[in-house]
């Protein structure tokens, strides 16, 4: 039996959840319930789309997104784990960790009483990942697709020694135009500025955008929002067990260099990432778990 057939035999929910083939052998869970639609690839447990009924998409996916084994997809919700950004000591290791470039297996799927769909994935480690991360550990991503999108990233330390992780749900949000949005909820927070001369600064008021912006906000409260005057909506981002918030727009030059945003595609997205990075990396004790989660909800303005 093919992998696709086996997945549908074990985890499909008629009329709500079906596994489908994407280009290059990619497989994704296609979810459609009374509240929303979503698509989640097995590679990286990568949420590619989320669109509540009657709403504009919440998640942005590049029109040039490529589905290739071992490569992350531009857009959606890349899972950065077990480190964020460049590896602390080995530049040969992939930026943002390996989780988004390896297959994950489906652990469970269910329809909830309110008609939402919940699906869970477990990372599949291999010799290459163990060479980069020699700790007995596992990672589980659970997505609950309903009126809101709730994502949990759980790290389990199966060893008898503590280890430290960096992590992020590197979400690309669909917006009307980068010049028409602001991010609220970070006022007064310190951030590491990754653009220009860099340095540690403090956010004054709401964050608006007029050029490349790449910031790791530290010791952040759990809630922030994207206020989109163009789409007349607010996307609320409610995080738990996350002390960092990363905000990124590549702007023209960086987007052109990256080459996979599509013509001016970068103007229709902004990343606001629920994370634990830099000063906020997390120590996971032996035989214990750490769960970072976030809920995205949309309000009309
Ligand atoms: O989260 C922001 C960031 O760290 C930027 O510096 C940029 O590198 C972005 O992630 C995208 O990284 P990727 O490896 O997905 O191209």
PDB file of C-alpha atoms and ligand atoms in Angstrom:
ATOM      1  CA  UNK A   1       0.000   0.000   0.000  1.00  0.00           C
ATOM      2  CA  UNK A   2       1.381   3.494  -0.872  1.00  0.00           C
ATOM      3  CA  UNK A   3       2.284   5.919   1.933  1.00  0.00           C
ATOM      4  CA  UNK A   4      -0.585   8.142   0.817  1.00  0.00           C
ATOM      5  CA  UNK A   5      -3.090   5.276   0.896  1.00  0.00           C
ATOM      6  CA  UNK A   6      -1.806   4.134   4.306  1.00  0.00           C
ATOM      7  CA  UNK A   7      -2.119   7.650   5.725  1.00  0.00           C
ATOM      8  CA  UNK A   8      -5.666   7.966   4.470  1.00  0.00           C
ATOM      9  CA  UNK A   9      -6.527   4.516   5.798  1.00  0.00           C
ATOM     10  CA  UNK A  10      -5.269   5.358   9.282  1.00  0.00           C
ATOM     11  CA  UNK A  11      -5.908   9.085   9.721  1.00  0.00           C
ATOM     12  CA  UNK A  12      -8.364  10.454   7.135  1.00  0.00           C
ATOM     13  CA  UNK A  13     -11.670  11.823   8.466  1.00  0.00           C
ATOM     14  CA  UNK A  14     -14.282  11.616   5.702  1.00  0.00           C
ATOM     15  CA  UNK A  15     -15.399  15.047   4.559  1.00  0.00           C
ATOM     16  CA  UNK A  16     -12.880  16.799   6.850  1.00  0.00           C
ATOM     17  CA  UNK A  17      -9.322  15.499   6.517  1.00  0.00           C
ATOM     18  CA  UNK A  18      -7.647  13.832   3.548  1.00  0.00           C
ATOM     19  CA  UNK A  19      -3.982  13.350   2.621  1.00  0.00           C
ATOM     20  CA  UNK A  20      -3.022  14.533  -0.852  1.00  0.00           C
ATOM     21  CA  UNK A  21       0.088  14.441  -3.032  1.00  0.00           C
ATOM     22  CA  UNK A  22       1.803  17.752  -3.840  1.00  0.00           C
ATOM     23  CA  UNK A  23       4.631  18.140  -6.408  1.00  0.00           C
ATOM     24  CA  UNK A  24       7.917  16.245  -5.941  1.00  0.00           C
ATOM     25  CA  UNK A  25       6.439  13.552  -3.761  1.00  0.00           C
ATOM     26  CA  UNK A  26       5.380  15.964  -1.030  1.00  0.00           C
ATOM     27  CA  UNK A  27       2.409  14.772   0.978  1.00  0.00           C
ATOM     28  CA  UNK A  28       0.076  17.125   2.849  1.00  0.00           C
ATOM     29  CA  UNK A  29      -2.989  16.868   5.036  1.00  0.00           C
ATOM     30  CA  UNK A  30      -5.852  18.830   3.483  1.00  0.00           C
ATOM     31  CA  UNK A  31      -8.356  19.987   6.122  1.00  0.00           C
ATOM     32  CA  UNK A  32     -11.801  21.449   5.415  1.00  0.00           C
ATOM     33  CA  UNK A  33     -14.335  21.830   8.220  1.00  0.00           C
ATOM     34  CA  UNK A  34     -17.238  24.157   8.927  1.00  0.00           C
ATOM     35  CA  UNK A  35     -14.889  26.728  10.466  1.00  0.00           C
ATOM     36  CA  UNK A  36     -11.858  26.829   8.150  1.00  0.00           C
ATOM     37  CA  UNK A  37      -9.591  25.194   5.622  1.00  0.00           C
ATOM     38  CA  UNK A  38      -5.912  24.366   6.083  1.00  0.00           C
ATOM     39  CA  UNK A  39      -3.099  22.394   4.501  1.00  0.00           C
ATOM     40  CA  UNK A  40      -0.190  20.875   6.453  1.00  0.00           C
ATOM     41  CA  UNK A  41       2.797  19.177   4.784  1.00  0.00           C
ATOM     42  CA  UNK A  42       4.369  16.115   6.400  1.00  0.00           C
ATOM     43  CA  UNK A  43       7.835  17.536   5.785  1.00  0.00           C
ATOM     44  CA  UNK A  44       8.486  19.809   8.732  1.00  0.00           C
ATOM     45  CA  UNK A  45       4.852  19.441   9.919  1.00  0.00           C
ATOM     46  CA  UNK A  46       4.699  22.630   7.892  1.00  0.00           C
ATOM     47  CA  UNK A  47       1.366  24.450   7.984  1.00  0.00           C
ATOM     48  CA  UNK A  48       1.057  25.827   4.439  1.00  0.00           C
ATOM     49  CA  UNK A  49      -2.319  27.547   4.711  1.00  0.00           C
ATOM     50  CA  UNK A  50      -5.078  28.524   7.106  1.00  0.00           C
ATOM     51  CA  UNK A  51      -8.238  30.323   5.981  1.00  0.00           C
ATOM     52  CA  UNK A  52     -11.311  30.721   8.200  1.00  0.00           C
ATOM     53  CA  UNK A  53     -14.602  30.494   6.321  1.00  0.00           C
ATOM     54  CA  UNK A  54     -15.596  33.851   4.772  1.00  0.00           C
ATOM     55  CA  UNK A  55     -12.208  35.394   5.528  1.00  0.00           C
ATOM     56  CA  UNK A  56      -9.077  36.257   3.584  1.00  0.00           C
ATOM     57  CA  UNK A  57      -6.239  33.747   4.116  1.00  0.00           C
ATOM     58  CA  UNK A  58      -4.397  34.271   7.422  1.00  0.00           C
ATOM     59  CA  UNK A  59      -1.183  32.532   6.371  1.00  0.00           C
ATOM     60  CA  UNK A  60       0.921  33.661   3.366  1.00  0.00           C
ATOM     61  CA  UNK A  61       2.598  31.197   0.992  1.00  0.00           C
ATOM     62  CA  UNK A  62       4.936  32.422  -1.715  1.00  0.00           C
ATOM     63  CA  UNK A  63       3.649  32.055  -5.282  1.00  0.00           C
ATOM     64  CA  UNK A  64       7.141  30.653  -5.941  1.00  0.00           C
ATOM     65  CA  UNK A  65       7.085  28.211  -3.017  1.00  0.00           C
ATOM     66  CA  UNK A  66       8.950  25.042  -3.989  1.00  0.00           C
ATOM     67  CA  UNK A  67       8.173  21.641  -2.472  1.00  0.00           C
ATOM     68  CA  UNK A  68      11.550  19.910  -2.338  1.00  0.00           C
ATOM     69  CA  UNK A  69      12.735  17.196   0.029  1.00  0.00           C
ATOM     70  CA  UNK A  70      15.185  18.613   2.535  1.00  0.00           C
ATOM     71  CA  UNK A  71      14.384  22.246   1.796  1.00  0.00           C
ATOM     72  CA  UNK A  72      12.057  24.529   3.747  1.00  0.00           C
ATOM     73  CA  UNK A  73       9.109  26.135   1.961  1.00  0.00           C
ATOM     74  CA  UNK A  74       8.909  29.944   1.642  1.00  0.00           C
ATOM     75  CA  UNK A  75       5.865  30.873   3.635  1.00  0.00           C
ATOM     76  CA  UNK A  76       3.426  29.088   5.890  1.00  0.00           C
ATOM     77  CA  UNK A  77       4.608  28.216   9.404  1.00  0.00           C
ATOM     78  CA  UNK A  78       8.164  26.835   9.235  1.00  0.00           C
ATOM     79  CA  UNK A  79       9.116  25.102  12.507  1.00  0.00           C
ATOM     80  CA  UNK A  80      12.503  26.345  13.703  1.00  0.00           C
ATOM     81  CA  UNK A  81      13.889  23.691  16.101  1.00  0.00           C
ATOM     82  CA  UNK A  82      16.047  22.754  18.014  1.00  0.00           C
ATOM     83  CA  UNK A  83      17.818  26.083  17.455  1.00  0.00           C
ATOM     84  CA  UNK A  84      16.816  29.466  16.046  1.00  0.00           C
ATOM     85  CA  UNK A  85      19.036  31.328  13.571  1.00  0.00           C
ATOM     86  CA  UNK A  86      22.578  30.105  12.873  1.00  0.00           C
ATOM     87  CA  UNK A  87      23.847  27.110  14.846  1.00  0.00           C
ATOM     88  CA  UNK A  88      25.816  28.255  17.899  1.00  0.00           C
ATOM     89  CA  UNK A  89      29.073  26.586  16.854  1.00  0.00           C
ATOM     90  CA  UNK A  90      28.797  24.909  13.466  1.00  0.00           C
ATOM     91  CA  UNK A  91      28.032  27.128  10.473  1.00  0.00           C
ATOM     92  CA  UNK A  92      27.616  24.001   8.333  1.00  0.00           C
ATOM     93  CA  UNK A  93      24.429  23.109  10.213  1.00  0.00           C
ATOM     94  CA  UNK A  94      21.175  24.497   8.721  1.00  0.00           C
ATOM     95  CA  UNK A  95      19.922  27.877   9.885  1.00  0.00           C
ATOM     96  CA  UNK A  96      16.840  27.584  12.129  1.00  0.00           C
ATOM     97  CA  UNK A  97      17.575  23.901  12.872  1.00  0.00           C
ATOM     98  CA  UNK A  98      16.681  20.808  10.867  1.00  0.00           C
ATOM     99  CA  UNK A  99      13.042  20.249  11.922  1.00  0.00           C
ATOM    100  CA  UNK A 100      11.558  22.026   8.880  1.00  0.00           C
ATOM    101  CA  UNK A 101      13.603  19.949   6.412  1.00  0.00           C
ATOM    102  CA  UNK A 102      12.925  16.398   7.610  1.00  0.00           C
ATOM    103  CA  UNK A 103       9.835  14.190   7.408  1.00  0.00           C
ATOM    104  CA  UNK A 104       7.446  14.098  10.362  1.00  0.00           C
ATOM    105  CA  UNK A 105       4.997  11.246  10.853  1.00  0.00           C
ATOM    106  CA  UNK A 106       1.325  11.616  11.638  1.00  0.00           C
ATOM    107  CA  UNK A 107       0.629  10.610  15.238  1.00  0.00           C
ATOM    108  CA  UNK A 108      -3.121  11.224  15.468  1.00  0.00           C
ATOM    109  CA  UNK A 109      -6.096  12.980  13.932  1.00  0.00           C
ATOM    110  CA  UNK A 110      -9.527  13.753  15.354  1.00  0.00           C
ATOM    111  CA  UNK A 111     -12.636  15.841  14.899  1.00  0.00           C
ATOM    112  CA  UNK A 112     -13.455  17.855  18.027  1.00  0.00           C
ATOM    113  CA  UNK A 113     -16.935  18.368  19.426  1.00  0.00           C
ATOM    114  CA  UNK A 114     -17.106  21.941  18.074  1.00  0.00           C
ATOM    115  CA  UNK A 115     -16.296  20.705  14.554  1.00  0.00           C
ATOM    116  CA  UNK A 116     -12.620  21.698  14.626  1.00  0.00           C
ATOM    117  CA  UNK A 117      -9.931  19.326  13.348  1.00  0.00           C
ATOM    118  CA  UNK A 118      -6.894  18.353  15.409  1.00  0.00           C
ATOM    119  CA  UNK A 119      -3.873  16.609  13.916  1.00  0.00           C
ATOM    120  CA  UNK A 120      -0.560  15.756  15.580  1.00  0.00           C
ATOM    121  CA  UNK A 121       2.859  15.073  14.012  1.00  0.00           C
ATOM    122  CA  UNK A 122       6.081  13.658  15.500  1.00  0.00           C
ATOM    123  CA  UNK A 123       9.523  14.446  14.055  1.00  0.00           C
ATOM    124  CA  UNK A 124      11.451  11.586  12.483  1.00  0.00           C
ATOM    125  CA  UNK A 125      15.093  11.816  13.537  1.00  0.00           C
ATOM    126  CA  UNK A 126      17.870  10.152  11.522  1.00  0.00           C
ATOM    127  CA  UNK A 127      21.648   9.813  11.524  1.00  0.00           C
ATOM    128  CA  UNK A 128      22.039  13.297  10.027  1.00  0.00           C
ATOM    129  CA  UNK A 129      19.841  14.959  12.653  1.00  0.00           C
ATOM    130  CA  UNK A 130      21.437  12.982  15.462  1.00  0.00           C
ATOM    131  CA  UNK A 131      24.847  14.156  14.237  1.00  0.00           C
ATOM    132  CA  UNK A 132      23.626  17.727  14.690  1.00  0.00           C
ATOM    133  CA  UNK A 133      21.588  17.114  17.824  1.00  0.00           C
ATOM    134  CA  UNK A 134      22.953  14.155  19.837  1.00  0.00           C
ATOM    135  CA  UNK A 135      20.263  14.236  22.506  1.00  0.00           C
ATOM    136  CA  UNK A 136      17.602  11.602  23.084  1.00  0.00           C
ATOM    137  CA  UNK A 137      14.611  13.825  22.364  1.00  0.00           C
ATOM    138  CA  UNK A 138      11.429  14.154  20.384  1.00  0.00           C
ATOM    139  CA  UNK A 139       9.319  16.985  19.010  1.00  0.00           C
ATOM    140  CA  UNK A 140       5.577  16.957  18.485  1.00  0.00           C
ATOM    141  CA  UNK A 141       3.506  19.533  16.620  1.00  0.00           C
ATOM    142  CA  UNK A 142      -0.232  19.638  17.193  1.00  0.00           C
ATOM    143  CA  UNK A 143      -2.453  21.846  15.040  1.00  0.00           C
ATOM    144  CA  UNK A 144      -6.089  22.539  15.884  1.00  0.00           C
ATOM    145  CA  UNK A 145      -7.903  24.046  12.905  1.00  0.00           C
ATOM    146  CA  UNK A 146     -11.162  25.790  13.790  1.00  0.00           C
ATOM    147  CA  UNK A 147     -12.383  29.385  13.977  1.00  0.00           C
ATOM    148  CA  UNK A 148      -8.852  29.951  15.267  1.00  0.00           C
ATOM    149  CA  UNK A 149      -5.580  28.158  14.542  1.00  0.00           C
ATOM    150  CA  UNK A 150      -3.919  26.730  17.658  1.00  0.00           C
ATOM    151  CA  UNK A 151      -0.397  25.295  17.326  1.00  0.00           C
ATOM    152  CA  UNK A 152       1.580  23.480  20.018  1.00  0.00           C
ATOM    153  CA  UNK A 153       5.269  22.621  19.695  1.00  0.00           C
ATOM    154  CA  UNK A 154       6.255  20.163  22.403  1.00  0.00           C
ATOM    155  CA  UNK A 155       9.848  19.158  23.093  1.00  0.00           C
ATOM    156  CA  UNK A 156      10.477  16.024  25.153  1.00  0.00           C
ATOM    157  CA  UNK A 157      13.847  15.359  26.738  1.00  0.00           C
ATOM    158  CA  UNK A 158      14.147  11.566  26.847  1.00  0.00           C
ATOM    159  CA  UNK A 159      17.692  11.713  28.234  1.00  0.00           C
ATOM    160  CA  UNK A 160      19.085  12.008  31.765  1.00  0.00           C
ATOM    161  CA  UNK A 161      20.838  15.312  31.069  1.00  0.00           C
ATOM    162  CA  UNK A 162      19.308  18.730  30.529  1.00  0.00           C
ATOM    163  CA  UNK A 163      19.648  20.393  27.137  1.00  0.00           C
ATOM    164  CA  UNK A 164      18.873  23.869  25.780  1.00  0.00           C
ATOM    165  CA  UNK A 165      16.723  24.583  22.725  1.00  0.00           C
ATOM    166  CA  UNK A 166      15.935  27.596  20.607  1.00  0.00           C
ATOM    167  CA  UNK A 167      12.631  27.449  18.719  1.00  0.00           C
ATOM    168  CA  UNK A 168      10.167  29.470  16.660  1.00  0.00           C
ATOM    169  CA  UNK A 169       6.923  29.100  14.797  1.00  0.00           C
ATOM    170  CA  UNK A 170       8.197  31.226  11.928  1.00  0.00           C
ATOM    171  CA  UNK A 171       4.782  32.295  10.666  1.00  0.00           C
ATOM    172  CA  UNK A 172       4.331  34.286   7.462  1.00  0.00           C
ATOM    173  CA  UNK A 173       1.060  36.219   7.783  1.00  0.00           C
ATOM    174  CA  UNK A 174      -1.022  37.326   4.777  1.00  0.00           C
ATOM    175  CA  UNK A 175      -1.553  41.111   4.915  1.00  0.00           C
ATOM    176  CA  UNK A 176      -2.912  43.782   2.573  1.00  0.00           C
ATOM    177  CA  UNK A 177       0.373  45.685   2.274  1.00  0.00           C
ATOM    178  CA  UNK A 178       3.440  46.008   4.495  1.00  0.00           C
ATOM    179  CA  UNK A 179       2.978  49.778   4.455  1.00  0.00           C
ATOM    180  CA  UNK A 180      -0.552  49.494   5.865  1.00  0.00           C
ATOM    181  CA  UNK A 181       0.050  47.332   8.921  1.00  0.00           C
ATOM    182  CA  UNK A 182       1.423  47.801  12.408  1.00  0.00           C
ATOM    183  CA  UNK A 183       2.340  45.298  15.082  1.00  0.00           C
ATOM    184  CA  UNK A 184       1.076  46.153  18.552  1.00  0.00           C
ATOM    185  CA  UNK A 185       1.853  44.669  21.947  1.00  0.00           C
ATOM    186  CA  UNK A 186       5.645  45.040  21.888  1.00  0.00           C
ATOM    187  CA  UNK A 187       5.840  48.571  23.273  1.00  0.00           C
ATOM    188  CA  UNK A 188       8.655  48.897  25.812  1.00  0.00           C
ATOM    189  CA  UNK A 189      10.227  45.541  24.898  1.00  0.00           C
ATOM    190  CA  UNK A 190      13.939  45.320  24.213  1.00  0.00           C
ATOM    191  CA  UNK A 191      14.948  43.799  20.896  1.00  0.00           C
ATOM    192  CA  UNK A 192      18.067  42.624  19.092  1.00  0.00           C
ATOM    193  CA  UNK A 193      18.158  44.487  15.800  1.00  0.00           C
ATOM    194  CA  UNK A 194      19.575  42.218  13.071  1.00  0.00           C
ATOM    195  CA  UNK A 195      19.638  44.963  10.420  1.00  0.00           C
ATOM    196  CA  UNK A 196      22.332  47.557   9.801  1.00  0.00           C
ATOM    197  CA  UNK A 197      24.574  48.270  12.773  1.00  0.00           C
ATOM    198  CA  UNK A 198      22.403  45.992  14.916  1.00  0.00           C
ATOM    199  CA  UNK A 199      22.486  46.324  18.683  1.00  0.00           C
ATOM    200  CA  UNK A 200      19.976  46.096  21.514  1.00  0.00           C
ATOM    201  CA  UNK A 201      17.199  48.685  21.395  1.00  0.00           C
ATOM    202  CA  UNK A 202      13.795  49.347  22.967  1.00  0.00           C
ATOM    203  CA  UNK A 203      10.498  49.433  21.073  1.00  0.00           C
ATOM    204  CA  UNK A 204       8.619  52.711  21.311  1.00  0.00           C
ATOM    205  CA  UNK A 205       4.910  52.298  20.567  1.00  0.00           C
ATOM    206  CA  UNK A 206       3.514  50.201  17.712  1.00  0.00           C
ATOM    207  CA  UNK A 207       5.920  48.778  15.122  1.00  0.00           C
ATOM    208  CA  UNK A 208       5.440  50.017  11.548  1.00  0.00           C
ATOM    209  CA  UNK A 209       7.536  49.175   8.486  1.00  0.00           C
ATOM    210  CA  UNK A 210       9.512  51.314   6.040  1.00  0.00           C
ATOM    211  CA  UNK A 211      12.411  49.002   5.178  1.00  0.00           C
ATOM    212  CA  UNK A 212      14.017  45.626   5.959  1.00  0.00           C
ATOM    213  CA  UNK A 213      13.119  44.761   9.529  1.00  0.00           C
ATOM    214  CA  UNK A 214      14.554  41.787  11.407  1.00  0.00           C
ATOM    215  CA  UNK A 215      14.195  41.911  15.178  1.00  0.00           C
ATOM    216  CA  UNK A 216      14.211  39.432  18.047  1.00  0.00           C
ATOM    217  CA  UNK A 217      12.070  40.983  20.776  1.00  0.00           C
ATOM    218  CA  UNK A 218      13.054  39.677  24.196  1.00  0.00           C
ATOM    219  CA  UNK A 219      11.073  38.852  27.333  1.00  0.00           C
ATOM    220  CA  UNK A 220       7.891  39.606  25.444  1.00  0.00           C
ATOM    221  CA  UNK A 221       4.383  39.310  26.895  1.00  0.00           C
ATOM    222  CA  UNK A 222       2.220  36.555  25.451  1.00  0.00           C
ATOM    223  CA  UNK A 223      -0.015  38.701  23.284  1.00  0.00           C
ATOM    224  CA  UNK A 224       0.594  40.870  20.243  1.00  0.00           C
ATOM    225  CA  UNK A 225      -1.395  41.683  17.116  1.00  0.00           C
ATOM    226  CA  UNK A 226      -1.090  42.630  13.476  1.00  0.00           C
ATOM    227  CA  UNK A 227      -3.419  45.566  12.780  1.00  0.00           C
ATOM    228  CA  UNK A 228      -4.153  45.649   9.043  1.00  0.00           C
ATOM    229  CA  UNK A 229      -5.954  48.824   7.939  1.00  0.00           C
ATOM    230  CA  UNK A 230      -5.972  47.555   4.351  1.00  0.00           C
ATOM    231  CA  UNK A 231      -7.931  44.376   5.124  1.00  0.00           C
ATOM    232  CA  UNK A 232      -9.727  46.106   8.013  1.00  0.00           C
ATOM    233  CA  UNK A 233      -8.813  43.250  10.353  1.00  0.00           C
ATOM    234  CA  UNK A 234      -6.673  42.471  13.354  1.00  0.00           C
ATOM    235  CA  UNK A 235      -4.829  39.160  13.690  1.00  0.00           C
ATOM    236  CA  UNK A 236      -4.373  38.392  17.376  1.00  0.00           C
ATOM    237  CA  UNK A 237      -1.346  36.313  18.317  1.00  0.00           C
ATOM    238  CA  UNK A 238      -1.698  34.748  21.775  1.00  0.00           C
ATOM    239  CA  UNK A 239       1.390  32.772  22.807  1.00  0.00           C
ATOM    240  CA  UNK A 240       2.159  30.602  25.821  1.00  0.00           C
ATOM    241  CA  UNK A 241       5.589  29.584  27.115  1.00  0.00           C
ATOM    242  CA  UNK A 242       7.215  31.892  24.575  1.00  0.00           C
ATOM    243  CA  UNK A 243       9.452  34.714  25.771  1.00  0.00           C
ATOM    244  CA  UNK A 244      10.642  35.973  22.356  1.00  0.00           C
ATOM    245  CA  UNK A 245       8.797  37.437  19.378  1.00  0.00           C
ATOM    246  CA  UNK A 246      10.626  37.706  16.058  1.00  0.00           C
ATOM    247  CA  UNK A 247       9.396  40.263  13.519  1.00  0.00           C
ATOM    248  CA  UNK A 248      10.691  40.169   9.942  1.00  0.00           C
ATOM    249  CA  UNK A 249      10.095  41.705   6.576  1.00  0.00           C
ATOM    250  CA  UNK A 250      12.878  41.243   4.004  1.00  0.00           C
ATOM    251  CA  UNK A 251      11.866  44.318   1.965  1.00  0.00           C
ATOM    252  CA  UNK A 252      12.867  44.625  -1.670  1.00  0.00           C
ATOM    253  CA  UNK A 253      16.591  43.937  -1.811  1.00  0.00           C
ATOM    254  CA  UNK A 254      16.702  40.929   0.529  1.00  0.00           C
ATOM    255  CA  UNK A 255      13.565  39.437  -1.029  1.00  0.00           C
ATOM    256  CA  UNK A 256      15.079  39.778  -4.506  1.00  0.00           C
ATOM    257  CA  UNK A 257      18.284  38.114  -3.285  1.00  0.00           C
ATOM    258  CA  UNK A 258      16.315  35.218  -1.762  1.00  0.00           C
ATOM    259  CA  UNK A 259      14.529  34.885  -5.085  1.00  0.00           C
ATOM    260  CA  UNK A 260      11.463  32.951  -3.930  1.00  0.00           C
ATOM    261  CA  UNK A 261       9.009  35.662  -2.872  1.00  0.00           C
ATOM    262  CA  UNK A 262       7.647  36.283  -6.324  1.00  0.00           C
ATOM    263  CA  UNK A 263       7.203  39.754  -7.871  1.00  0.00           C
ATOM    264  CA  UNK A 264       6.605  42.101  -4.886  1.00  0.00           C
ATOM    265  CA  UNK A 265       5.338  39.083  -2.941  1.00  0.00           C
ATOM    266  CA  UNK A 266       7.162  40.346   0.133  1.00  0.00           C
ATOM    267  CA  UNK A 267       4.761  43.319   0.307  1.00  0.00           C
ATOM    268  CA  UNK A 268       1.865  41.010   1.119  1.00  0.00           C
ATOM    269  CA  UNK A 269       3.444  39.252   4.098  1.00  0.00           C
ATOM    270  CA  UNK A 270       4.987  39.911   7.474  1.00  0.00           C
ATOM    271  CA  UNK A 271       6.545  37.377   9.852  1.00  0.00           C
ATOM    272  CA  UNK A 272       5.580  37.600  13.513  1.00  0.00           C
ATOM    273  CA  UNK A 273       7.124  34.564  15.135  1.00  0.00           C
ATOM    274  CA  UNK A 274       6.303  33.007  18.473  1.00  0.00           C
ATOM    275  CA  UNK A 275       9.726  31.949  19.705  1.00  0.00           C
ATOM    276  CA  UNK A 276      12.278  31.289  22.420  1.00  0.00           C
ATOM    277  CA  UNK A 277      15.556  32.610  21.040  1.00  0.00           C
ATOM    278  CA  UNK A 278      18.732  34.484  22.025  1.00  0.00           C
ATOM    279  CA  UNK A 279      18.480  35.402  25.749  1.00  0.00           C
ATOM    280  CA  UNK A 280      15.269  33.367  25.958  1.00  0.00           C
ATOM    281  CA  UNK A 281      16.473  29.910  24.896  1.00  0.00           C
ATOM    282  CA  UNK A 282      14.886  27.186  27.003  1.00  0.00           C
ATOM    283  CA  UNK A 283      16.553  24.632  29.287  1.00  0.00           C
ATOM    284  CA  UNK A 284      14.624  21.352  29.125  1.00  0.00           C
ATOM    285  CA  UNK A 285      15.371  19.175  32.149  1.00  0.00           C
ATOM    286  CA  UNK A 286      16.001  15.429  31.983  1.00  0.00           C
ATOM    287  CA  UNK A 287      12.893  13.302  31.362  1.00  0.00           C
ATOM    288  CA  UNK A 288      10.722  16.397  31.046  1.00  0.00           C
ATOM    289  CA  UNK A 289       8.734  18.337  28.460  1.00  0.00           C
ATOM    290  CA  UNK A 290       8.436  21.946  27.303  1.00  0.00           C
ATOM    291  CA  UNK A 291       5.434  23.096  25.256  1.00  0.00           C
ATOM    292  CA  UNK A 292       5.342  26.413  23.415  1.00  0.00           C
ATOM    293  CA  UNK A 293       1.986  27.284  21.853  1.00  0.00           C
ATOM    294  CA  UNK A 294       0.177  30.024  19.974  1.00  0.00           C
ATOM    295  CA  UNK A 295      -3.375  30.797  18.909  1.00  0.00           C
ATOM    296  CA  UNK A 296      -4.169  32.965  15.871  1.00  0.00           C
ATOM    297  CA  UNK A 297      -7.587  34.631  15.742  1.00  0.00           C
ATOM    298  CA  UNK A 298      -8.991  37.218  13.343  1.00  0.00           C
ATOM    299  CA  UNK A 299     -11.206  40.184  14.245  1.00  0.00           C
ATOM    300  CA  UNK A 300     -12.849  42.622  11.863  1.00  0.00           C
ATOM    301  CA  UNK A 301     -11.981  46.278  12.573  1.00  0.00           C
TER     302      UNK A 301
HETATM  303  O1  LIG B   1      13.149  35.076  11.363  1.00  0.00           O
HETATM  304  C1  LIG B   1      13.818  36.019  10.576  1.00  0.00           C
HETATM  305  C2  LIG B   1      14.991  35.325   9.881  1.00  0.00           C
HETATM  306  O2  LIG B   1      15.902  34.840  10.834  1.00  0.00           O
HETATM  307  C3  LIG B   1      15.624  36.302   8.900  1.00  0.00           C
HETATM  308  O3  LIG B   1      16.916  36.699   9.326  1.00  0.00           O
HETATM  309  C4  LIG B   1      15.667  35.506   7.586  1.00  0.00           C
HETATM  310  O4  LIG B   1      16.842  34.748   7.501  1.00  0.00           O
HETATM  311  C5  LIG B   1      14.430  34.635   7.760  1.00  0.00           C
HETATM  312  O5  LIG B   1      14.513  34.200   9.119  1.00  0.00           O
HETATM  313  C6  LIG B   1      14.245  33.538   6.751  1.00  0.00           C
HETATM  314  O6  LIG B   1      15.170  32.560   6.934  1.00  0.00           O
HETATM  315  P1  LIG B   1      15.120  31.277   5.926  1.00  0.00           P
HETATM  316  O7  LIG B   1      16.195  30.391   6.454  1.00  0.00           O
HETATM  317  O8  LIG B   1      13.764  30.683   6.041  1.00  0.00           O
HETATM  318  O9  LIG B   1      15.354  31.846   4.552  1.00  0.00           O
END
